Amino acid sequence: MQVRPNWDMYGMSLAHVAALRSEDPFCKVGSAGLREDHSLVATGYNGAPPGICIDWEDRELRRPYVCHAEMNCLKYAKPGEISTLYITMSPCMACLTSIAAYKIKKVVYSSVYDKDQSALEAAAKFGISLNYLHFNLKEYVELHSVS
């Protein structure tokens, strides 16, 4: 029998599907913002800003030029519109500050960003609930596929 996903699993699945659009060969990140009624506001993925070419071969040199998934999602939202932001990787400090500016109180992530974990500690100061959710897109699809 197929199990209907809860809202966090639904939101996280949208974030993981958005990550598939990323050009970054080293780290594909996706995000999805849902309203309080669970309707979709926007999705985003990490990539180059419009009109900018990035050399994706050099992992360290590309880092300062990549626009994060959260920012690519938030640009389509109004402050206060997103109730929960789902991200495939925990936010960096810069993205957490933007999340706070958009009045988002709940963030769900499925892996930890090892380059910047300061946001995990600072979230409480912003009044943001950071929640880890174990999620694997392939397992999720297999579990929820219709036979």
N, CA and C of each residue as an Amber inpcrd file, in Angstrom:
protein
   441
   0.8360000  -1.1890000   0.0000000   0.0000000   0.0000000   0.0000000
   0.8810000   1.2530000   0.0000000   0.5440000   2.1900000  -0.8370000
   1.3050000   3.4350000  -0.9470000   0.9820000   4.3410000   0.2370000
   2.0220000   4.9580000   0.8000000   1.8640000   5.8500000   1.9400000
   1.8900000   7.2900000   1.4260000   0.8940000   8.0520000   1.8290000
   0.8480000   9.4580000   1.4260000   1.8910000  10.2320000   2.2200000
   2.7490000  11.0170000   1.5520000   3.8060000  11.7420000   2.2750000
   3.2240000  12.8650000   3.1340000   3.8760000  13.1100000   4.2760000
   3.4690000  14.2630000   5.0820000   3.9890000  15.5290000   4.4070000
   3.6560000  16.6930000   4.9570000   4.0080000  17.9510000   4.3000000
   5.5180000  18.1610000   4.2310000   6.2530000  17.7470000   5.2730000
   7.7030000  17.9150000   5.2260000   8.3230000  17.0420000   4.1450000
   7.8580000  15.8250000   3.9890000   8.3720000  14.9540000   2.9310000
   8.0180000  15.5260000   1.5550000   6.8310000  16.0660000   1.4270000
   6.4030000  16.6880000   0.1620000   7.3130000  17.8780000  -0.1780000
   7.4970000  18.7850000   0.7840000   8.3380000  19.9580000   0.5560000
   9.7720000  19.5820000   0.2380000  10.3020000  18.6000000   0.9580000
  11.6750000  18.1860000   0.7180000  11.8140000  17.5080000  -0.6410000
  10.7990000  16.7800000  -1.0720000  10.8770000  16.1630000  -2.4070000
  10.9350000  17.2370000  -3.4860000  10.2010000  18.3300000  -3.3140000
  10.2570000  19.4370000  -4.2720000  11.6560000  20.0560000  -4.3100000
  12.2690000  20.2050000  -3.1410000  13.6200000  20.7680000  -3.0780000
  14.6230000  19.8610000  -3.7860000  14.4950000  18.5620000  -3.5750000
  15.4250000  17.6220000  -4.2210000  15.2310000  17.5820000  -5.7360000
  14.0090000  17.7000000  -6.1920000  13.7750000  17.7440000  -7.6420000
  14.3520000  19.0340000  -8.2140000  14.1980000  20.1600000  -7.5110000
  14.7820000  21.4300000  -7.9760000  16.2980000  21.3120000  -8.0880000
  16.9400000  20.5930000  -7.1630000  18.3980000  20.4350000  -7.1830000
  18.8850000  19.7620000  -8.4600000  18.0440000  18.9680000  -9.0870000
  18.4310000  18.2880000 -10.3210000  18.7670000  19.2740000 -11.4420000
  18.2710000  20.5180000 -11.3580000  18.5290000  21.5440000 -12.3750000
  19.9140000  22.1820000 -12.2400000  20.5980000  22.0010000 -11.1190000
  21.8890000  22.6390000 -10.8930000  22.9300000  22.1300000 -11.8820000
  23.7670000  23.0630000 -12.3640000  24.8820000  22.7260000 -13.2500000
  26.1220000  22.2990000 -12.4760000  26.1460000  22.5810000 -11.1850000
  27.3290000  22.3440000 -10.3660000  27.6130000  20.8440000 -10.2710000
  28.7510000  20.3830000 -10.8020000  29.0410000  18.9470000 -10.7760000
  29.4530000  18.4310000  -9.3980000  29.7790000  19.3360000  -8.4750000
  30.2520000  18.9300000  -7.1600000  29.1690000  18.9380000  -6.0920000
  28.2310000  19.8560000  -6.2040000  27.2510000  20.0480000  -5.1360000
  25.9490000  20.5950000  -5.7160000  24.9540000  19.7630000  -5.8110000
  23.6520000  20.1820000  -6.3230000  22.7280000  20.4360000  -5.1310000
  22.2580000  21.6810000  -5.0230000  21.4090000  22.0740000  -3.9070000
  20.0990000  22.6130000  -4.4580000  19.0100000  22.2570000  -3.8090000
  17.6960000  22.7560000  -4.2030000  16.9390000  23.2680000  -3.0010000
  15.9460000  24.1120000  -3.2650000  15.0930000  24.6270000  -2.1920000
  13.6690000  24.7810000  -2.7120000  12.7390000  24.7470000  -1.7700000
  11.3300000  24.9470000  -2.0950000  10.6790000  25.6820000  -0.9330000
   9.9340000  26.7290000  -1.2500000   9.2360000  27.5090000  -0.2320000
   7.7460000  27.2510000  -0.2970000   7.1630000  26.8780000   0.8390000
   5.7290000  26.6230000   0.9070000   5.0570000  27.6300000   1.8340000
   3.8500000  28.0090000   1.4590000   3.0370000  28.8880000   2.2940000
   2.4900000  28.0990000   3.4850000   1.8160000  28.8030000   4.3800000
   1.2170000  28.1580000   5.5480000   0.1820000  27.1070000   5.1440000
  -0.5020000  27.3240000   4.0130000  -1.4940000  26.3430000   3.5460000
  -0.8550000  25.2360000   2.7060000   0.4740000  25.1900000   2.6790000
   1.2760000  24.1750000   1.9820000   1.2910000  24.3290000   0.4710000
   0.7940000  25.4220000  -0.0470000   0.9040000  25.6590000  -1.4900000
   2.3150000  26.1560000  -1.7950000   2.7660000  25.8830000  -2.9990000
   4.1280000  26.2060000  -3.4070000   4.2590000  27.6880000  -3.7810000
   5.2580000  28.3430000  -3.2050000   5.5880000  29.7180000  -3.5740000
   6.6090000  29.6950000  -4.7030000   7.7190000  28.9820000  -4.4910000
   8.8000000  28.9630000  -5.4730000   9.7760000  27.8440000  -5.1700000
  10.6010000  27.5400000  -6.1660000  11.7250000  26.6320000  -5.9790000
  12.9870000  27.3500000  -6.4630000  14.1350000  26.8370000  -6.0940000
  15.4050000  27.3890000  -6.5460000  16.4880000  26.3350000  -6.4680000
  17.5650000  26.5730000  -7.1970000  18.7110000  25.6670000  -7.1520000
  19.9720000  26.4940000  -7.2900000  21.1010000  25.9390000  -6.8630000
  22.3560000  26.6770000  -6.9360000  22.8620000  26.7350000  -8.3730000
  23.3970000  27.8890000  -8.7330000  23.9040000  28.0580000 -10.0940000
  24.4700000  29.4480000 -10.3050000  24.8380000  29.7030000 -11.5340000
  25.4140000  30.9960000 -11.8990000  24.3300000  32.0720000 -11.9680000
  24.6480000  33.2930000 -11.5570000  23.7110000  34.3920000 -11.7620000
  23.4910000  34.6040000 -13.2650000  22.3540000  35.1670000 -13.6480000
  22.0900000  35.3850000 -15.0780000  23.2170000  36.1520000 -15.7620000
  23.6400000  35.6620000 -16.9210000  24.6600000  36.3270000 -17.7130000
  26.0940000  36.0830000 -17.2720000  26.2840000  35.2770000 -16.2480000
  27.6220000  34.9910000 -15.7300000  28.0100000  33.5700000 -16.1150000
  29.2120000  33.3990000 -16.6470000  29.7310000  32.0660000 -16.9740000
  30.6700000  31.6310000 -15.8520000  30.4840000  30.4330000 -15.3780000
  31.3190000  29.8930000 -14.3050000  32.0960000  28.7020000 -14.8490000
  33.3700000  28.6390000 -14.4910000  34.1740000  27.4580000 -14.8000000
  33.8780000  26.4300000 -13.7160000  33.0160000  25.4880000 -14.0210000
  32.5670000  24.4960000 -13.0500000  33.6340000  23.4620000 -12.7280000
  34.7280000  23.4470000 -13.4760000  35.7710000  22.4320000 -13.2600000
  36.5740000  22.6820000 -11.9860000  36.7540000  23.9540000 -11.5990000
  37.5470000  24.2840000 -10.4140000  36.6050000  24.5290000  -9.2360000
  36.5390000  23.5620000  -8.3540000  35.5660000  23.5960000  -7.2570000
  35.7250000  24.8180000  -6.3560000  36.9480000  25.1550000  -5.9950000
  37.1590000  26.2690000  -5.0740000  36.9950000  27.6300000  -5.7530000
  37.4680000  27.7860000  -6.9890000  37.3670000  29.0700000  -7.6680000
  35.9270000  29.4220000  -8.0390000  35.0830000  28.4490000  -8.2370000
  33.6980000  28.7090000  -8.6160000  32.8510000  29.1620000  -7.4240000
  33.2650000  28.7910000  -6.2220000  32.4480000  29.0140000  -5.0190000
  31.9440000  30.4560000  -4.8420000  32.7850000  31.5020000  -4.9970000
  32.2800000  32.8610000  -4.7640000  31.2790000  33.3540000  -5.8080000
  31.1770000  32.6700000  -6.9240000  30.3010000  33.1290000  -8.0040000
  28.9500000  32.4190000  -8.0510000  28.7860000  31.4110000  -7.2320000
  27.5550000  30.6240000  -7.2570000  26.4730000  31.3030000  -6.4260000
  25.3040000  31.4200000  -7.0130000  24.1380000  31.9280000  -6.2890000
  23.4660000  30.7210000  -5.6290000  23.2680000  30.7840000  -4.3250000
  22.7420000  29.6520000  -3.5790000  21.2620000  29.3980000  -3.8770000
  20.8590000  28.1620000  -3.6720000  19.4860000  27.7290000  -3.9460000
  18.4550000  28.5640000  -3.1820000  18.7750000  28.8830000  -1.9360000
  17.8390000  29.6670000  -1.1200000  17.5670000  31.0250000  -1.7550000
  18.6330000  31.6810000  -2.2100000  18.4740000  33.0090000  -2.8090000
  17.6870000  32.9320000  -4.1130000  17.9340000  31.8800000  -4.8970000
  17.1840000  31.7170000  -6.1480000  15.7210000  31.3980000  -5.8950000
  15.3950000  30.8590000  -4.7540000  13.9990000  30.6240000  -4.3750000
  13.3710000  31.9150000  -3.8260000  14.0820000  32.5710000  -2.9220000
  13.5290000  33.7570000  -2.2480000  13.2500000  34.9130000  -3.2050000
  13.9670000  34.9940000  -4.3140000  13.7550000  36.1210000  -5.2280000
  12.3500000  36.1170000  -5.8340000  11.6370000  34.9970000  -5.7290000
  10.2710000  34.9050000  -6.2550000   9.2070000  35.0540000  -5.1620000
   9.6470000  35.3370000  -3.9440000   8.7210000  35.4220000  -2.8050000
   8.6870000  36.8350000  -2.2310000   7.6050000  37.1310000  -1.5430000
   7.4950000  38.3720000  -0.7880000   7.8240000  38.0530000   0.6680000
   8.3970000  38.9960000   1.3970000   8.6300000  38.7390000   2.8260000
   7.3340000  38.3320000   3.5280000   7.4030000  37.2610000   4.2960000
   6.2400000  36.7460000   5.0100000   5.4120000  35.7480000   4.2270000
   5.6980000  35.5810000   2.9470000   4.8970000  34.6700000   2.1190000
   5.2470000  33.2010000   2.3570000   6.5210000  32.9130000   2.5960000
   6.9480000  31.5320000   2.8170000   6.8570000  31.2100000   4.3050000
   6.1510000  30.1430000   4.6090000   6.0420000  29.6680000   5.9840000
   7.1830000  28.7130000   6.3200000   7.4640000  27.7870000   5.4070000
   8.5330000  26.8050000   5.6040000   9.3930000  26.7500000   4.3500000
  10.7170000  26.7970000   4.5610000  11.6610000  26.6760000   3.4670000
  12.3450000  25.3200000   3.5720000  12.2760000  24.5450000   2.5110000
  12.9130000  23.2270000   2.4460000  14.1780000  23.3640000   1.6160000
  15.3010000  22.8760000   2.1600000  16.5880000  22.9930000   1.4840000
  17.2960000  21.6380000   1.5650000  17.9080000  21.2380000   0.4810000
  18.6040000  19.9600000   0.4920000  19.8780000  20.0000000   1.3280000
  20.3510000  21.2020000   1.6870000  21.5420000  21.3630000   2.5050000
  21.3010000  22.5120000   3.4780000  21.8000000  22.3880000   4.6930000
  21.5920000  23.4540000   5.6800000  22.1400000  24.7810000   5.1440000
  21.5130000  25.8860000   5.5280000  21.9200000  27.1830000   4.9720000
  23.2420000  27.6730000   5.5330000  23.9540000  28.4430000   4.7210000
  25.1370000  29.1510000   5.2070000  24.6340000  30.3730000   5.9980000
  25.5380000  31.0610000   6.6370000  25.1520000  32.2200000   7.4540000
  24.5300000  33.3340000   6.6130000  25.0700000  33.5990000   5.4410000
  24.5190000  34.6550000   4.5790000  23.0830000  34.3200000   4.1690000
  22.8380000  33.0700000   3.8220000  21.4820000  32.6750000   3.4280000
  20.5380000  32.6990000   4.6290000  21.0360000  32.3160000   5.8030000
  20.1910000  32.3560000   7.0010000  19.7490000  33.7890000   7.2930000
  20.6360000  34.7530000   7.0960000  20.2800000  36.1580000   7.3000000
  19.1750000  36.5710000   6.3300000  19.2710000  36.1430000   5.0810000
  18.2150000  36.4460000   4.1080000  16.9110000  35.7390000   4.4700000
  17.0060000  34.5110000   4.9370000  15.8120000  33.7670000   5.3700000
  15.1110000  34.5290000   6.4920000  15.8980000  35.0480000   7.4340000
  15.3280000  35.8390000   8.5290000  14.6850000  37.1130000   7.9970000
  15.3180000  37.7620000   7.0290000  14.7660000  38.9960000   6.4500000
  13.4390000  38.7280000   5.7430000  13.2470000  37.5210000   5.2390000
  11.9960000  37.1440000   4.5890000  10.9620000  36.6110000   5.5810000
  11.2740000  36.6970000   6.8800000  10.3610000  36.3420000   7.9690000
   9.9670000  34.8720000   7.9550000  10.8740000  34.0180000   7.5180000
  10.6310000  32.5760000   7.4940000  11.0250000  32.0190000   8.8580000
  10.1230000  31.2990000   9.4900000  10.3560000  30.8070000  10.8480000
  10.7300000  29.3330000  10.9190000  10.5610000  28.6060000   9.8080000
  10.8850000  27.1770000   9.8310000  11.6810000  26.8110000   8.5830000
  12.8230000  26.1470000   8.8000000  13.6610000  25.6480000   7.7210000
  13.8810000  24.1580000   7.9590000  13.6680000  23.3710000   6.9160000
  13.9040000  21.9310000   6.9790000  15.0110000  21.6190000   5.9730000
  16.0220000  20.8770000   6.4040000  17.1450000  20.5360000   5.5300000
  17.4350000  19.0430000   5.6390000  18.1190000  18.4970000   4.6040000
  18.3740000  17.0550000   4.6060000  19.8550000  16.6760000   4.6230000
  20.7620000  17.6530000   4.5970000  22.1940000  17.3910000   4.7940000
  22.8320000  18.6620000   5.3550000  23.9960000  18.5140000   5.9540000
  24.6740000  19.6500000   6.5850000  25.7310000  20.2270000   5.6430000
  25.7100000  21.5540000   5.5030000  26.7010000  22.2780000   4.7040000
  27.9910000  22.3230000   5.5010000  28.9830000  21.5600000   5.1140000
  30.2050000  21.4260000   5.9040000  31.1490000  22.6190000   5.8080000
  30.9240000  23.5460000   4.8700000  31.7900000  24.7180000   4.7230000
  31.4170000  25.8430000   5.6940000  30.1900000  25.8190000   6.2100000
  29.7230000  26.8800000   7.1020000  28.5880000  26.3430000   7.9610000
  28.9180000  25.9720000   9.1910000  27.9010000  25.4440000  10.0960000
  27.4460000  26.4900000  11.1200000  27.9230000  27.7260000  10.9750000
  27.5740000  28.7700000  11.9390000  26.0770000  29.0530000  11.9690000
  25.3960000  28.8440000  10.8540000  23.9610000  29.0990000  10.8070000
  23.1850000  28.1530000  11.7220000  23.7020000  26.9470000  11.9200000
  23.0270000  25.9900000  12.7940000  22.9340000  26.5250000  14.2170000
  23.9510000  27.2600000  14.6290000  23.9630000  27.8430000  15.9700000
  23.2240000  29.1810000  16.0230000  23.2780000  29.9480000  14.9500000
  22.6980000  31.3000000  14.9380000  21.1930000  31.3160000  14.6920000
  20.6360000  30.2440000  14.2100000  19.2100000  30.2230000  13.8560000
  18.3100000  30.6320000  15.0170000  18.6100000  30.1810000  16.2030000
  17.7810000  30.5130000  17.3690000  17.7420000  32.0170000  17.6200000
  18.8470000  32.7020000  17.3720000  18.8810000  34.1640000  17.5560000
  17.9230000  34.8630000  16.6070000  17.6970000  34.2640000  15.4370000
  16.7650000  34.8150000  14.4540000  15.3390000  34.3270000  14.6820000
  15.1460000  33.4180000  15.6270000  13.8150000  32.8480000  15.8500000
  13.4140000  31.8530000  14.7680000  14.4180000  31.2400000  14.1540000
  14.1650000  30.2720000  13.0830000  14.3750000  28.8660000  13.6190000
  13.4050000  28.0170000  13.3890000  13.4970000  26.6090000  13.7580000
  14.1710000  25.8580000  12.6140000  15.3540000  25.2950000  12.8730000
  16.0680000  24.4880000  11.8800000  15.8100000  23.0210000  12.2020000
  15.3120000  22.2830000  11.2030000  14.9390000  20.8920000  11.4200000
  15.6030000  19.9940000  10.3900000  16.3150000  18.9830000  10.8890000
  16.9260000  18.0000000   9.9980000  15.8860000  16.9380000   9.6420000
  15.8470000  16.5570000   8.3660000  14.9540000  15.4960000   7.8940000
  15.7690000  14.5390000   7.0410000  15.8890000  13.3010000   7.4920000
  16.5870000  12.3040000   6.6730000  15.7790000  12.1080000   5.4040000
  16.4260000  12.2970000   4.2470000  15.7050000  12.2020000   2.9780000
  16.6450000  11.7610000   1.8760000  16.2280000  10.7650000   1.1220000
  16.9570000  10.2850000  -0.0440000  15.9400000  10.2180000  -1.1780000
  16.1320000  11.0130000  -2.2180000  15.1470000  11.1120000  -3.2940000
  14.8900000   9.7630000  -3.9640000  15.9450000   9.0170000  -4.2350000
  15.7730000   7.7280000  -4.9040000  14.9240000   6.7760000  -4.0510000
  15.2410000   6.6860000  -2.7660000  14.4570000   5.8300000  -1.8670000
  13.0030000   6.3040000  -1.7930000  12.8370000   7.6150000  -1.7360000
  11.5040000   8.2030000  -1.6400000  10.6630000   7.8460000  -2.8650000
  11.2430000   7.9840000  -4.0430000  10.5260000   7.6860000  -5.2780000
  10.1700000   6.1990000  -5.3530000  11.1260000   5.3590000  -4.9900000
  10.8660000   3.9180000  -5.0020000   9.7410000   3.5360000  -4.0350000
   9.7500000   4.1320000  -2.8570000   8.7340000   3.8470000  -1.8480000
   7.3440000   4.3300000  -2.2750000   7.3120000   5.4740000  -2.9700000
   6.0280000   6.0780000  -3.3240000   5.5930000   5.8610000  -4.7680000
   6.3200000   5.0530000  -5.5130000   5.9370000   4.8280000  -6.8890000
   4.7240000   3.8990000  -6.9620000   3.9090000   4.1420000  -7.9560000
   2.7130000   3.3400000  -8.1650000   3.0880000   2.1530000  -9.0490000
   2.7290000   0.9670000  -8.5790000   3.0530000  -0.2450000  -9.3540000
   1.9720000  -0.5650000 -10.3420000
